[in-house]
Amino acid sequence: MYERIEGKIISQEPISHIGETLSTIAQFKREKTLFRGKIVEIPVISGNALRGIMRRRGSFRLLEMLDIKKDQLGEDVQHALFSGGMLKKGAGGGTIDMNFIHELRTMLPLMSVWGTTIGQQMIGGKLDVGQMIPISCQTAIRTGIESNISIHSLLDEVAHTRRDDMEDKPKGNDKDAQKQQMRYQTEVLAAGTEFSHYFTLKDCNELERGAFMATLYQFMQYPKIGGMSGRGFGMIKMDYEIDEAAVEKYETWVAENVDQIKAYLAKLGQL
């Protein structure tokens, strides 16, 4: 059973999501789209960017509930939880261990939803994260939402100055100071931009769905995406309804199985 969860996202700060850099201009990631018989390039935020941030938020929340620190986990388990893991050398010819996969999905619903790789096993995720597509006249064919706003009016360029670390060096003249600086620009989507967005859950059981909802709730408490998040960029507002009963069911299950989950994480670290 597939469950599509649709919502809207509004940027409360400018968003940077770099696709490529030309000279001193870091351009927003773009994709080609057909508009009125012509190909236009529109800025989009990849689903993988949001997926990765949410994976990390959900994993930190799980460790918080288990009362353990990230560095207490084995390196492979850290990678599996926080970044999707990696295959061990020589794992390409490994056989699929259905018992292992079943146990992992049972003991770590969060990892089951996001998918991971650990040891010689690749566990497919049960979550599709859609792209964040700005609502504009050029994107109506993709969002299904008509708009009079041109996508070009939503783009802006923010100028920056990068200065060499010269604090401990003697000060020179103004020309020397100018040489120490590099001016560059970053293309951003303006604050107030509305995005069409969706998540799709694929054949999730109750605990897996609860793990997703709990993670979405955690992310919505401080929803930032894109680059320069520490400099006033990337804050968004998400219009999604949280299934509080599903969250409670998942977090209650974790609380009731703390020792078993800790033991399983320790077991994974020995692979």
mmCIF file of C-alpha atoms in Angstrom:
data_model
loop_
_atom_site.group_PDB
_atom_site.id
_atom_site.type_symbol
_atom_site.label_atom_id
_atom_site.label_comp_id
_atom_site.label_asym_id
_atom_site.label_seq_id
_atom_site.Cartn_x
_atom_site.Cartn_y
_atom_site.Cartn_z
ATOM 1 C CA MET A 1 0.000 0.000 0.000
ATOM 2 C CA TYR A 2 1.324 3.397 -1.007
ATOM 3 C CA GLU A 3 0.463 6.501 0.999
ATOM 4 C CA ARG A 4 1.132 9.835 -0.687
ATOM 5 C CA ILE A 5 1.364 12.744 1.752
ATOM 6 C CA GLU A 6 1.169 16.141 0.056
ATOM 7 C CA GLY A 7 1.891 19.545 1.512
ATOM 8 C CA LYS A 8 3.192 23.025 0.859
ATOM 9 C CA ILE A 9 6.424 24.578 1.995
ATOM 10 C CA ILE A 10 7.144 28.309 2.289
ATOM 11 C CA SER A 11 10.642 29.735 2.596
ATOM 12 C CA GLN A 12 11.018 32.139 5.509
ATOM 13 C CA GLU A 13 14.611 32.952 4.580
ATOM 14 C CA PRO A 14 16.412 32.921 1.216
ATOM 15 C CA ILE A 15 17.430 29.395 0.187
ATOM 16 C CA SER A 16 20.734 28.389 -1.393
ATOM 17 C CA HIS A 17 20.948 25.019 -3.175
ATOM 18 C CA ILE A 18 23.933 25.086 -5.494
ATOM 19 C CA GLY A 19 23.930 23.156 -8.740
ATOM 20 C CA GLU A 20 27.111 24.439 -10.372
ATOM 21 C CA THR A 21 29.528 27.344 -10.029
ATOM 22 C CA LEU A 22 30.417 29.562 -12.980
ATOM 23 C CA SER A 23 33.350 31.879 -12.308
ATOM 24 C CA THR A 24 32.388 33.644 -9.064
ATOM 25 C CA ILE A 25 28.643 32.872 -9.259
ATOM 26 C CA ALA A 26 27.247 29.799 -7.491
ATOM 27 C CA GLN A 27 24.103 28.975 -9.446
ATOM 28 C CA PHE A 28 20.970 27.386 -8.020
ATOM 29 C CA LYS A 29 20.341 23.761 -9.051
ATOM 30 C CA ARG A 30 18.146 23.697 -12.169
ATOM 31 C CA GLU A 31 16.195 21.192 -14.245
ATOM 32 C CA LYS A 32 14.746 21.465 -17.719
ATOM 33 C CA THR A 33 10.957 21.710 -17.999
ATOM 34 C CA LEU A 34 8.656 22.217 -20.976
ATOM 35 C CA PHE A 35 6.758 25.526 -20.791
ATOM 36 C CA ARG A 36 4.507 26.782 -23.607
ATOM 37 C CA GLY A 37 6.311 24.658 -26.156
ATOM 38 C CA LYS A 38 9.797 25.697 -25.070
ATOM 39 C CA ILE A 39 12.369 24.218 -22.730
ATOM 40 C CA VAL A 40 13.068 26.370 -19.680
ATOM 41 C CA GLU A 41 15.358 25.725 -16.749
ATOM 42 C CA ILE A 42 13.701 25.953 -13.355
ATOM 43 C CA PRO A 43 15.291 25.960 -9.893
ATOM 44 C CA VAL A 44 14.447 22.912 -7.783
ATOM 45 C CA ILE A 45 15.557 21.519 -4.431
ATOM 46 C CA SER A 46 16.336 17.826 -4.677
ATOM 47 C CA GLY A 47 14.394 15.362 -2.592
ATOM 48 C CA ASN A 48 17.667 13.797 -1.523
ATOM 49 C CA ALA A 49 18.711 17.016 0.246
ATOM 50 C CA LEU A 50 15.611 16.941 2.437
ATOM 51 C CA ARG A 51 15.800 13.171 2.851
ATOM 52 C CA GLY A 52 19.343 13.341 4.208
ATOM 53 C CA ILE A 53 18.581 16.068 6.737
ATOM 54 C CA MET A 54 15.522 14.212 7.995
ATOM 55 C CA ARG A 55 17.446 10.933 8.277
ATOM 56 C CA ARG A 56 19.965 12.621 10.575
ATOM 57 C CA ARG A 57 17.271 14.312 12.668
ATOM 58 C CA GLY A 58 15.405 11.034 13.110
ATOM 59 C CA SER A 59 18.592 9.174 14.023
ATOM 60 C CA PHE A 60 19.591 11.751 16.628
ATOM 61 C CA ARG A 61 16.095 11.545 18.112
ATOM 62 C CA LEU A 62 16.345 7.746 18.306
ATOM 63 C CA LEU A 63 19.681 7.944 20.132
ATOM 64 C CA GLU A 64 18.216 10.556 22.466
ATOM 65 C CA MET A 65 15.382 8.181 23.383
ATOM 66 C CA LEU A 66 17.917 5.382 23.907
ATOM 67 C CA ASP A 67 20.117 7.696 26.019
ATOM 68 C CA ILE A 68 23.270 6.953 24.044
ATOM 69 C CA LYS A 69 25.718 9.166 22.153
ATOM 70 C CA LYS A 70 26.589 8.835 18.494
ATOM 71 C CA ASP A 71 30.259 8.134 19.225
ATOM 72 C CA GLN A 72 29.245 5.150 21.372
ATOM 73 C CA LEU A 73 28.160 3.334 18.210
ATOM 74 C CA GLY A 74 30.463 1.411 15.916
ATOM 75 C CA GLU A 75 31.613 3.325 12.842
ATOM 76 C CA ASP A 76 29.608 1.150 10.441
ATOM 77 C CA VAL A 77 26.456 1.607 12.536
ATOM 78 C CA GLN A 78 26.960 5.371 12.583
ATOM 79 C CA HIS A 79 27.197 5.392 8.790
ATOM 80 C CA ALA A 80 24.164 3.122 8.474
ATOM 81 C CA LEU A 81 22.025 5.350 10.695
ATOM 82 C CA PHE A 82 23.130 8.810 9.650
ATOM 83 C CA SER A 83 24.219 8.569 6.024
ATOM 84 C CA GLY A 84 22.791 5.397 4.539
ATOM 85 C CA GLY A 85 25.811 3.187 5.153
ATOM 86 C CA MET A 86 28.366 1.606 2.844
ATOM 87 C CA LEU A 87 29.100 -1.850 1.498
ATOM 88 C CA LYS A 88 32.176 -3.573 2.880
ATOM 89 C CA LYS A 89 34.960 -4.466 0.463
ATOM 90 C CA GLY A 90 34.140 -7.591 -1.462
ATOM 91 C CA ALA A 91 30.428 -7.298 -0.685
ATOM 92 C CA GLY A 92 29.347 -7.097 -4.309
ATOM 93 C CA GLY A 93 28.901 -10.838 -4.565
ATOM 94 C CA GLY A 94 27.183 -11.262 -1.228
ATOM 95 C CA THR A 95 23.904 -13.123 -0.959
ATOM 96 C CA ILE A 96 20.723 -11.574 0.373
ATOM 97 C CA ASP A 97 20.130 -12.541 3.993
ATOM 98 C CA MET A 98 16.357 -12.327 4.419
ATOM 99 C CA ASN A 99 16.501 -13.138 8.135
ATOM 100 C CA PHE A 100 18.981 -10.311 8.723
ATOM 101 C CA ILE A 101 16.850 -7.840 6.771
ATOM 102 C CA HIS A 102 13.687 -8.895 8.604
ATOM 103 C CA GLU A 103 15.361 -8.474 11.992
ATOM 104 C CA LEU A 104 16.724 -5.045 11.080
ATOM 105 C CA ARG A 105 13.328 -3.840 9.860
ATOM 106 C CA THR A 106 11.768 -5.128 13.084
ATOM 107 C CA MET A 107 14.313 -3.644 15.503
ATOM 108 C CA LEU A 108 14.978 -0.355 13.692
ATOM 109 C CA PRO A 109 11.792 0.896 11.990
ATOM 110 C CA LEU A 110 13.472 4.238 11.251
ATOM 111 C CA MET A 111 16.279 2.549 9.317
ATOM 112 C CA SER A 112 13.708 0.392 7.556
ATOM 113 C CA VAL A 113 11.884 3.477 6.277
ATOM 114 C CA TRP A 114 14.976 5.359 5.093
ATOM 115 C CA GLY A 115 16.875 2.310 3.891
ATOM 116 C CA THR A 116 20.540 1.593 4.552
ATOM 117 C CA THR A 117 23.570 -0.519 3.774
ATOM 118 C CA ILE A 118 25.540 -2.394 6.419
ATOM 119 C CA GLY A 119 27.935 -5.308 6.225
ATOM 120 C CA GLN A 120 27.138 -7.045 2.951
ATOM 121 C CA GLN A 121 23.443 -6.216 2.973
ATOM 122 C CA MET A 122 21.560 -3.447 1.188
ATOM 123 C CA ILE A 123 18.140 -2.704 2.683
ATOM 124 C CA GLY A 124 15.840 -0.749 0.394
ATOM 125 C CA GLY A 125 13.960 2.169 1.896
ATOM 126 C CA LYS A 126 10.198 2.631 2.027
ATOM 127 C CA LEU A 127 10.171 6.411 1.572
ATOM 128 C CA ASP A 128 10.114 8.580 -1.539
ATOM 129 C CA VAL A 129 10.882 12.262 -0.922
ATOM 130 C CA GLY A 130 9.662 14.551 -3.675
ATOM 131 C CA GLN A 131 11.517 17.553 -5.000
ATOM 132 C CA MET A 132 10.669 20.969 -3.620
ATOM 133 C CA ILE A 133 9.326 22.714 -6.734
ATOM 134 C CA PRO A 134 8.658 26.482 -6.594
ATOM 135 C CA ILE A 135 5.078 27.390 -7.451
ATOM 136 C CA SER A 136 5.172 29.592 -10.559
ATOM 137 C CA CYS A 137 3.637 29.853 -14.008
ATOM 138 C CA GLN A 138 6.561 27.895 -15.499
ATOM 139 C CA THR A 139 6.138 24.973 -13.079
ATOM 140 C CA ALA A 140 2.350 24.533 -13.287
ATOM 141 C CA ILE A 141 2.744 21.420 -15.451
ATOM 142 C CA ARG A 142 4.689 19.791 -12.608
ATOM 143 C CA THR A 143 2.863 21.126 -9.564
ATOM 144 C CA GLY A 144 -0.678 21.200 -10.937
ATOM 145 C CA ILE A 145 -0.997 24.686 -9.416
ATOM 146 C CA GLU A 146 -1.644 27.701 -11.645
ATOM 147 C CA SER A 147 0.253 30.882 -10.811
ATOM 148 C CA ASN A 148 0.919 34.324 -12.280
ATOM 149 C CA ILE A 149 4.369 34.480 -10.691
ATOM 150 C CA SER A 150 7.363 34.114 -13.002
ATOM 151 C CA ILE A 151 10.059 31.800 -11.710
ATOM 152 C CA HIS A 152 12.660 34.391 -12.698
ATOM 153 C CA SER A 153 11.224 36.921 -10.244
ATOM 154 C CA LEU A 154 11.836 34.489 -7.374
ATOM 155 C CA LEU A 155 15.575 34.218 -8.026
ATOM 156 C CA ASP A 156 18.059 36.633 -6.527
ATOM 157 C CA GLU A 157 21.828 36.932 -6.177
ATOM 158 C CA VAL A 158 23.443 37.549 -2.814
ATOM 159 C CA ALA A 159 26.926 39.077 -2.790
ATOM 160 C CA HIS A 160 29.594 37.906 -0.349
ATOM 161 C CA THR A 161 33.171 38.797 0.426
ATOM 162 C CA ARG A 162 35.538 36.051 1.443
ATOM 163 C CA ARG A 163 38.600 37.305 3.328
ATOM 164 C CA ASP A 164 41.856 35.432 3.868
ATOM 165 C CA ASP A 165 42.775 34.693 7.466
ATOM 166 C CA MET A 166 45.275 37.537 7.985
ATOM 167 C CA GLU A 167 44.618 38.413 11.613
ATOM 168 C CA ASP A 168 48.150 37.451 12.711
ATOM 169 C CA LYS A 169 49.878 39.083 9.759
ATOM 170 C CA PRO A 170 51.069 42.715 9.525
ATOM 171 C CA LYS A 171 48.565 45.070 7.963
ATOM 172 C CA GLY A 172 49.481 46.469 4.572
ATOM 173 C CA ASN A 173 47.991 49.200 2.432
ATOM 174 C CA ASP A 174 44.480 49.279 0.965
ATOM 175 C CA LYS A 175 45.591 47.471 -2.196
ATOM 176 C CA ASP A 176 46.934 44.597 -0.101
ATOM 177 C CA ALA A 177 43.626 44.419 1.764
ATOM 178 C CA GLN A 178 41.703 44.250 -1.504
ATOM 179 C CA LYS A 179 43.896 41.388 -2.702
ATOM 180 C CA GLN A 180 43.053 39.467 0.441
ATOM 181 C CA GLN A 181 39.356 39.616 -0.407
ATOM 182 C CA MET A 182 37.415 37.639 -2.979
ATOM 183 C CA ARG A 183 33.959 38.723 -3.999
ATOM 184 C CA TYR A 184 31.495 36.067 -5.078
ATOM 185 C CA GLN A 185 27.745 35.686 -5.520
ATOM 186 C CA THR A 186 25.291 32.977 -4.616
ATOM 187 C CA GLU A 187 21.990 32.536 -6.425
ATOM 188 C CA VAL A 188 19.088 32.032 -4.013
ATOM 189 C CA LEU A 189 15.331 31.614 -4.027
ATOM 190 C CA ALA A 190 13.680 34.530 -2.273
ATOM 191 C CA ALA A 191 12.054 34.382 1.139
ATOM 192 C CA GLY A 192 8.316 33.843 0.720
ATOM 193 C CA THR A 193 8.686 31.378 -2.157
ATOM 194 C CA GLU A 194 6.010 28.664 -2.034
ATOM 195 C CA PHE A 195 6.898 25.096 -2.956
ATOM 196 C CA SER A 196 4.833 22.082 -3.937
ATOM 197 C CA HIS A 197 6.037 18.939 -2.205
ATOM 198 C CA TYR A 198 5.138 15.366 -1.255
ATOM 199 C CA PHE A 199 6.302 12.271 0.592
ATOM 200 C CA THR A 200 5.299 8.734 -0.381
ATOM 201 C CA LEU A 201 5.364 5.856 2.116
ATOM 202 C CA LYS A 202 5.577 2.410 0.528
ATOM 203 C CA ASP A 203 4.138 -0.597 2.358
ATOM 204 C CA CYS A 204 4.961 0.753 5.810
ATOM 205 C CA ASN A 205 3.645 -0.961 8.918
ATOM 206 C CA GLU A 206 2.380 1.039 11.909
ATOM 207 C CA LEU A 207 5.767 1.417 13.584
ATOM 208 C CA GLU A 208 7.487 2.410 10.350
ATOM 209 C CA ARG A 209 4.816 4.993 9.632
ATOM 210 C CA GLY A 210 5.184 6.256 13.202
ATOM 211 C CA ALA A 211 8.969 6.513 12.756
ATOM 212 C CA PHE A 212 8.420 8.671 9.675
ATOM 213 C CA MET A 213 5.873 10.898 11.410
ATOM 214 C CA ALA A 214 8.124 11.288 14.460
ATOM 215 C CA THR A 215 11.010 12.305 12.210
ATOM 216 C CA LEU A 216 8.870 14.754 10.243
ATOM 217 C CA TYR A 217 7.743 16.298 13.526
ATOM 218 C CA GLN A 218 11.354 16.642 14.711
ATOM 219 C CA PHE A 219 12.386 18.308 11.472
ATOM 220 C CA MET A 220 9.455 20.724 11.593
ATOM 221 C CA GLN A 221 10.674 22.041 14.955
ATOM 222 C CA TYR A 222 13.692 23.584 13.225
ATOM 223 C CA PRO A 223 13.246 23.189 9.467
ATOM 224 C CA LYS A 224 16.329 24.386 7.611
ATOM 225 C CA ILE A 225 17.561 23.286 4.209
ATOM 226 C CA GLY A 226 20.305 24.228 1.794
ATOM 227 C CA GLY A 227 23.605 25.987 2.263
ATOM 228 C CA MET A 228 24.677 28.864 4.524
ATOM 229 C CA SER A 229 22.150 27.816 7.161
ATOM 230 C CA GLY A 230 24.296 29.386 9.869
ATOM 231 C CA ARG A 231 24.147 32.783 8.162
ATOM 232 C CA GLY A 232 20.441 33.446 7.950
ATOM 233 C CA PHE A 233 19.525 31.198 5.027
ATOM 234 C CA GLY A 234 17.369 28.109 4.611
ATOM 235 C CA MET A 235 14.555 28.444 7.159
ATOM 236 C CA ILE A 236 11.258 27.065 5.845
ATOM 237 C CA LYS A 237 7.719 26.551 7.105
ATOM 238 C CA MET A 238 6.137 23.180 6.358
ATOM 239 C CA ASP A 239 2.391 22.733 5.989
ATOM 240 C CA TYR A 240 2.078 19.065 6.936
ATOM 241 C CA GLU A 241 -0.300 17.420 9.377
ATOM 242 C CA ILE A 242 1.412 15.210 11.940
ATOM 243 C CA ASP A 243 -0.324 11.972 12.941
ATOM 244 C CA GLU A 244 0.252 12.350 16.692
ATOM 245 C CA ALA A 245 -1.163 8.906 17.475
ATOM 246 C CA ALA A 246 1.380 7.305 15.128
ATOM 247 C CA VAL A 247 4.214 9.276 16.745
ATOM 248 C CA GLU A 248 3.106 8.223 20.225
ATOM 249 C CA LYS A 249 2.855 4.561 19.190
ATOM 250 C CA TYR A 250 6.388 4.567 17.774
ATOM 251 C CA GLU A 251 8.018 6.448 20.653
ATOM 252 C CA THR A 252 6.204 4.297 23.226
ATOM 253 C CA TRP A 253 7.481 1.169 21.466
ATOM 254 C CA VAL A 254 11.047 2.534 21.546
ATOM 255 C CA ALA A 255 10.729 3.380 25.264
ATOM 256 C CA GLU A 256 9.479 -0.133 26.023
ATOM 257 C CA ASN A 257 12.288 -1.799 24.064
ATOM 258 C CA VAL A 258 15.327 0.322 24.931
ATOM 259 C CA ASP A 259 17.488 -2.580 26.127
ATOM 260 C CA GLN A 260 16.655 -4.767 23.135
ATOM 261 C CA ILE A 261 17.380 -1.956 20.653
ATOM 262 C CA LYS A 262 20.690 -1.134 22.353
ATOM 263 C CA ALA A 263 21.692 -4.789 22.235
ATOM 264 C CA TYR A 264 20.793 -4.964 18.547
ATOM 265 C CA LEU A 265 22.841 -1.841 17.734
ATOM 266 C CA ALA A 266 25.802 -3.412 19.556
ATOM 267 C CA LYS A 267 25.300 -6.598 17.529
ATOM 268 C CA LEU A 268 25.292 -4.598 14.273
ATOM 269 C CA GLY A 269 28.584 -3.021 15.277
ATOM 270 C CA GLN A 270 30.222 -6.461 15.256
ATOM 271 C CA LEU A 271 29.461 -7.191 11.596
#
